[in-house]
Structures are given as structure tokens and as C-alpha cells.
Amino acid sequence: AQSVTQLDSHVSVSEGTPVLLRCNYSSSYSPSLFWYVQHPNKGLQLLLKYTSAATLVKGINGFEAEFKKSETSFHLTKPSAHMSDAAEYFCVVSFSSGSARQLTFGSGTQLTVLP
Amino acid sequence: GAGVSQSPSNKVTEKGKDVELRCDPISGHTALYWYRQSLGQGLEFLIYFQGNSAPDKSGLPSDRFSAERTGGSVSTLTIQRTQQEDSAVYLCASSPRSFGVWTEAFFGQGTRLTVV
């Protein structure tokens, strides 16, 4: 079985300060991991993905995430928050197997960016 | 189109009526997913189609919910005898392959269903 835990339901940062959104996963198989962002009344957009090629993954809009197998973590970071980063962020785990249910979503982290 | 298209974008229906939600996946994507997102909640898996394989219906919350995918492309999610608790945003996603490690899902904008 696989699961994803997003440790913070809400994160609030000031503009220009670093962002850290935490995600821990469990998976019986070698996982693929994704971060999606959802702006208000918008669809889900892929930020970045880990597919075992490199543990540090760079995504769009200056976001990056590091896969740490020993800690079963895939935390999302950004050095300097921008007002436009305010949104909900979802950590997602997928694995390669015959099981039909491939994508497991975390419960989401709402990021607020203060001026 | 270039992305996953869902229609309608908004649907208001009376309790007890049936509704159909449509999803046009990205051309060539063999995997198609339906999720439900209730207000303030995460994404709830509903159903998954992969090519010609039997769909995984294990996420459907009741027998009032059904879905089909015709010709391996367009999918329709049907909710019969709608209830107020069915009010949510229904999201469709497609993926170029399901059994590869590098699978990511591309999401549509969703259909916001309101049952009054």
C-alpha cells in the first residue's frame, strides 16, 4: 500500500522569505513523486516530478524538491516566496505496478504569502 | 485541444436529478482518472480507466455513480438521483501511460457540481 502525508495543512510566509512544504510518503515499491499546485478556481498544474533520475528536482516557478529515501520525504522548497505562489499544493505518489490505482494524493497544504 | 477538456464547467442541478459530466482527455493518453474534490478537502479517487482493461471502480462512493469511456477516449461520469453531498468539483485527468514509472497526470479544469 502507498500513502502520502502532508505535514502542514496551512503554511504562511512573508513575501521574499523561503518556502518549505513538507511531504512524507510510504510505498512498497520504488515511487514516483509529484508536486501539483492548484490556484483558486483553477485546475491542477504539475510543478515537478521525481522519477529516480536525480534526487534534487527542479520545477517551474523556482520550486524544487529533494527526494530523501532514508527519510521517505519529498519536501517542496522555494528560496523566495512571491505573492503569486499563494495556492494549494498537493504531494502525490505513484508507483509502477499492475495496480490500477496509480496516484495517491496528500491532503494538501494551503500556502499563504503575506506582503 | 492541447489539454484535458471537461464540460460543463459548472452544473447546478436539483436533488434527485441525474447528471452527466464529460471529459475529453489528451489525444493518445491511455489512462484516464476521475477524482472528486469537496470544499476544503483533498482529492478523492473515483475511477480509473487504462486502455482496454477493466476499469478500477473501487473509488466510486455508491451505485448511483457510474462512468464509461468510449473508444478509449471520451469519458462520461454519471451520477443518478443526485444528493446534496454530491456537490463538489469533479476533476478528470489523463496520462500517457499507466504502468511506467514516469507517469504524470494532466488535469482538466474540473466541473463544479452544485446540488440544490
CSV table of C-alpha atoms in Angstrom, one decimal:
chain,number,residue,atom,x,y,z
A,1,ALA,CA,0.0,0.0,0.0
A,2,GLN,CA,1.1,3.6,-0.5
A,3,SER,CA,0.2,6.7,1.3
A,4,VAL,CA,1.2,10.4,1.4
A,5,THR,CA,1.2,12.7,4.4
A,6,GLN,CA,1.5,16.4,4.0
A,7,LEU,CA,2.5,17.5,7.4
A,8,ASP,CA,1.1,21.0,7.4
A,9,SER,CA,-2.4,21.9,6.2
A,10,HIS,CA,-1.6,25.6,6.2
A,11,VAL,CA,1.7,27.4,5.8
A,12,SER,CA,2.1,31.2,5.9
A,13,VAL,CA,5.2,33.1,4.8
A,14,SER,CA,6.2,36.6,4.1
A,15,GLU,CA,7.0,37.6,0.5
A,16,GLY,CA,10.7,37.2,-0.2
A,17,THR,CA,11.2,34.5,2.5
A,18,PRO,CA,11.8,30.8,1.9
A,19,VAL,CA,9.0,28.3,1.5
A,20,LEU,CA,9.0,24.8,2.9
A,21,LEU,CA,6.1,22.4,2.3
A,22,ARG,CA,6.6,19.0,3.8
A,23,CYS,CA,5.6,15.7,2.4
A,24,ASN,CA,6.3,12.2,3.6
A,25,TYR,CA,5.3,9.1,1.8
A,26,SER,CA,5.2,5.3,2.2
A,27,SER,CA,5.3,2.9,-0.7
A,28,SER,CA,6.0,-0.7,-1.0
A,29,TYR,CA,7.6,0.0,-4.4
A,30,SER,CA,10.0,2.5,-5.8
A,31,PRO,CA,7.8,5.5,-6.1
A,32,SER,CA,7.5,8.3,-8.5
A,33,LEU,CA,6.6,11.5,-6.7
A,34,PHE,CA,5.0,14.7,-7.9
A,35,TRP,CA,4.0,18.1,-6.6
A,36,TYR,CA,1.0,19.8,-8.1
A,37,VAL,CA,-0.3,23.3,-7.5
A,38,GLN,CA,-3.9,24.5,-7.6
A,39,HIS,CA,-4.7,28.2,-7.7
A,40,PRO,CA,-8.1,29.3,-6.7
A,41,ASN,CA,-10.8,28.1,-9.2
A,42,LYS,CA,-8.1,26.6,-11.4
A,43,GLY,CA,-7.1,23.1,-12.4
A,44,LEU,CA,-4.1,21.2,-11.0
A,45,GLN,CA,-0.8,22.1,-12.6
A,46,LEU,CA,2.3,19.9,-12.3
A,47,LEU,CA,5.1,21.7,-10.5
A,48,LEU,CA,7.8,19.0,-10.6
A,49,LYS,CA,8.3,15.2,-10.6
A,50,TYR,CA,10.8,12.7,-9.2
A,51,THR,CA,11.4,9.7,-11.4
A,52,SER,CA,14.7,8.3,-9.9
A,53,ALA,CA,16.9,10.2,-12.3
A,54,ALA,CA,18.1,12.7,-9.8
A,55,THR,CA,17.3,13.2,-6.1
A,56,LEU,CA,17.1,17.0,-6.4
A,57,VAL,CA,14.4,18.0,-8.8
A,58,LYS,CA,13.8,21.5,-10.2
A,59,GLY,CA,10.4,22.6,-11.3
A,60,ILE,CA,8.6,25.6,-12.6
A,61,ASN,CA,8.4,29.0,-10.9
A,62,GLY,CA,11.6,28.4,-8.9
A,63,PHE,CA,10.4,25.5,-6.9
A,64,GLU,CA,12.5,22.4,-6.2
A,65,ALA,CA,12.2,19.3,-4.2
A,66,GLU,CA,14.6,16.7,-2.8
A,67,PHE,CA,13.9,13.0,-2.6
A,68,LYS,CA,15.3,11.5,0.5
A,69,LYS,CA,14.8,7.8,0.6
A,70,SER,CA,16.2,7.4,4.1
A,71,GLU,CA,13.6,9.8,5.4
A,72,THR,CA,10.9,8.9,3.0
A,73,SER,CA,10.4,12.6,2.3
A,74,PHE,CA,9.9,14.8,-0.7
A,75,HIS,CA,9.7,18.3,0.7
A,76,LEU,CA,9.0,21.2,-1.6
A,77,THR,CA,11.1,24.4,-1.3
A,78,LYS,CA,11.5,27.8,-2.9
A,79,PRO,CA,14.2,30.3,-1.8
A,80,SER,CA,12.0,33.4,-2.0
A,81,ALA,CA,8.2,33.4,-2.0
A,82,HIS,CA,6.2,35.5,-4.4
A,83,MET,CA,2.6,36.7,-3.9
A,84,SER,CA,1.6,34.6,-6.9
A,85,ASP,CA,2.7,31.5,-5.1
A,86,ALA,CA,-0.3,31.6,-2.9
A,87,ALA,CA,-2.2,28.4,-3.7
A,88,GLU,CA,-2.9,24.9,-2.6
A,89,TYR,CA,-0.1,22.4,-3.1
A,90,PHE,CA,-0.5,18.6,-3.3
A,91,CYS,CA,2.1,16.0,-3.0
A,92,VAL,CA,1.3,12.8,-5.0
A,93,VAL,CA,2.9,9.4,-5.0
A,94,SER,CA,2.7,6.9,-7.9
A,95,PHE,CA,4.4,3.6,-8.4
A,96,SER,CA,5.0,1.2,-11.2
A,97,SER,CA,2.9,-1.9,-10.8
A,98,GLY,CA,-0.1,-3.7,-12.2
A,99,SER,CA,-2.4,-2.0,-9.7
A,100,ALA,CA,-4.9,0.3,-11.4
A,101,ARG,CA,-4.9,3.0,-8.8
A,102,GLN,CA,-1.7,4.7,-9.6
A,103,LEU,CA,-1.9,8.1,-8.0
A,104,THR,CA,-2.3,8.8,-4.3
A,105,PHE,CA,-2.8,12.4,-3.2
A,106,GLY,CA,-1.8,14.1,0.0
A,107,SER,CA,-4.5,16.2,1.7
A,108,GLY,CA,-2.9,19.4,0.5
A,109,THR,CA,-1.1,22.4,2.0
A,110,GLN,CA,-2.6,25.9,1.7
A,111,LEU,CA,0.2,28.4,1.2
A,112,THR,CA,-0.4,32.0,2.1
A,113,VAL,CA,2.1,34.7,1.2
A,114,LEU,CA,1.9,37.8,3.2
A,115,PRO,CA,3.0,41.2,1.8
B,1,GLY,CA,-7.3,20.6,-27.9
B,2,ALA,CA,-3.9,20.7,-26.2
B,3,GLY,CA,-5.2,19.8,-22.7
B,4,VAL,CA,-7.8,17.8,-20.9
B,5,SER,CA,-11.2,19.3,-21.5
B,6,GLN,CA,-14.2,19.0,-19.2
B,7,SER,CA,-17.7,20.0,-19.7
B,8,PRO,CA,-19.8,21.6,-18.4
B,9,SER,CA,-17.6,23.8,-16.2
B,10,ASN,CA,-20.4,24.4,-13.8
B,11,LYS,CA,-23.6,22.5,-13.2
B,12,VAL,CA,-26.4,23.2,-10.9
B,13,THR,CA,-29.0,20.5,-10.5
B,14,GLU,CA,-31.9,19.7,-8.3
B,15,LYS,CA,-31.7,16.9,-5.8
B,16,GLY,CA,-32.9,13.7,-7.3
B,17,LYS,CA,-32.0,14.5,-10.9
B,18,ASP,CA,-29.3,12.7,-12.9
B,19,VAL,CA,-26.3,14.5,-14.2
B,20,GLU,CA,-23.6,13.6,-16.8
B,21,LEU,CA,-20.1,15.0,-16.7
B,22,ARG,CA,-17.9,14.8,-19.7
B,23,CYS,CA,-14.1,14.5,-20.1
B,24,ASP,CA,-12.1,14.7,-23.2
B,25,PRO,CA,-8.5,13.5,-22.5
B,26,ILE,CA,-5.4,14.5,-24.3
B,27,SER,CA,-5.2,12.6,-27.5
B,28,GLY,CA,-3.2,9.4,-27.2
B,29,HIS,CA,-3.3,9.2,-23.4
B,30,THR,CA,-4.4,5.7,-22.5
B,31,ALA,CA,-5.0,6.3,-18.8
B,32,LEU,CA,-8.0,8.4,-17.6
B,33,TYR,CA,-8.8,9.2,-14.0
B,34,TRP,CA,-11.8,10.8,-12.2
B,35,TYR,CA,-11.4,12.5,-8.9
B,36,ARG,CA,-13.7,14.4,-6.6
B,37,GLN,CA,-12.7,17.4,-4.6
B,38,SER,CA,-15.1,18.6,-2.0
B,39,LEU,CA,-14.8,22.0,-0.4
B,40,GLY,CA,-11.7,22.2,1.8
B,41,GLN,CA,-10.9,18.5,1.1
B,42,GLY,CA,-8.2,16.7,-0.8
B,43,LEU,CA,-8.8,14.7,-3.9
B,44,GLU,CA,-10.9,11.6,-3.6
B,45,PHE,CA,-10.2,8.9,-6.2
B,46,LEU,CA,-13.3,7.7,-8.1
B,47,ILE,CA,-12.5,5.6,-11.1
B,48,TYR,CA,-9.6,4.8,-13.4
B,49,PHE,CA,-9.5,3.6,-17.0
B,50,GLN,CA,-6.4,2.1,-18.6
B,51,GLY,CA,-6.7,1.2,-22.3
B,52,ASN,CA,-8.9,-1.7,-22.9
B,53,SER,CA,-8.6,-3.1,-19.4
B,54,ALA,CA,-11.5,-3.3,-17.0
B,55,PRO,CA,-11.8,0.0,-15.1
B,56,ASP,CA,-10.9,0.3,-11.4
B,57,LYS,CA,-14.2,1.4,-9.9
B,58,SER,CA,-13.2,0.9,-6.3
B,59,GLY,CA,-13.4,4.6,-5.5
B,60,LEU,CA,-17.0,5.1,-6.6
B,61,PRO,CA,-18.9,6.1,-3.4
B,62,SER,CA,-22.2,4.4,-4.2
B,63,ASP,CA,-24.0,2.6,-7.0
B,64,ARG,CA,-25.5,6.0,-8.1
B,65,PHE,CA,-22.1,6.7,-9.6
B,66,SER,CA,-21.0,5.2,-12.9
B,67,ALA,CA,-18.6,6.0,-15.7
B,68,GLU,CA,-17.8,4.9,-19.1
B,69,ARG,CA,-15.1,5.5,-21.6
B,70,THR,CA,-16.0,5.2,-25.2
B,71,GLY,CA,-13.4,4.2,-27.8
B,72,GLY,CA,-10.6,4.7,-25.4
B,73,SER,CA,-11.1,8.4,-25.5
B,74,VAL,CA,-14.0,10.4,-24.1
B,75,SER,CA,-15.3,9.6,-20.7
B,76,THR,CA,-18.7,10.3,-19.1
B,77,LEU,CA,-19.3,10.3,-15.3
B,78,THR,CA,-22.9,9.8,-14.5
B,79,ILE,CA,-24.5,10.5,-11.1
B,80,GLN,CA,-28.0,9.3,-10.7
B,81,ARG,CA,-30.5,10.7,-8.2
B,82,THR,CA,-28.1,13.3,-7.1
B,83,GLN,CA,-27.8,14.2,-3.4
B,84,GLN,CA,-26.6,17.4,-1.8
B,85,GLU,CA,-23.4,15.6,-0.6
B,86,ASP,CA,-22.5,15.0,-4.2
B,87,SER,CA,-21.8,18.7,-4.5
B,88,ALA,CA,-18.1,19.0,-5.3
B,89,VAL,CA,-15.6,19.7,-8.1
B,90,TYR,CA,-15.2,16.7,-10.3
B,91,LEU,CA,-11.7,16.5,-11.9
B,92,CYS,CA,-10.7,14.4,-14.8
B,93,ALA,CA,-7.1,13.6,-15.6
B,94,SER,CA,-5.3,11.7,-18.4
B,95,SER,CA,-1.9,10.2,-18.5
B,96,PRO,CA,0.2,8.9,-21.4
B,97,ARG,CA,0.8,5.6,-19.7
B,98,SER,CA,-0.1,3.9,-16.5
B,99,PHE,CA,2.4,1.2,-15.9
B,100,GLY,CA,5.6,3.3,-16.4
B,101,VAL,CA,7.4,5.0,-13.6
B,102,TRP,CA,7.4,8.4,-15.3
B,103,THR,CA,3.6,8.8,-15.4
B,104,GLU,CA,2.2,12.1,-14.5
B,105,ALA,CA,-1.4,13.1,-14.9
B,106,PHE,CA,-2.7,16.1,-16.7
B,107,PHE,CA,-5.8,17.6,-15.2
B,108,GLY,CA,-8.8,19.4,-16.6
B,109,GLN,CA,-10.3,22.5,-15.1
B,110,GLY,CA,-13.0,20.5,-13.4
B,111,THR,CA,-16.8,20.5,-13.3
B,112,ARG,CA,-18.2,22.3,-10.3
B,113,LEU,CA,-21.4,20.4,-9.4
B,114,THR,CA,-23.9,22.0,-7.1
B,115,VAL,CA,-26.9,20.0,-6.0
B,116,VAL,CA,-29.8,22.2,-4.6
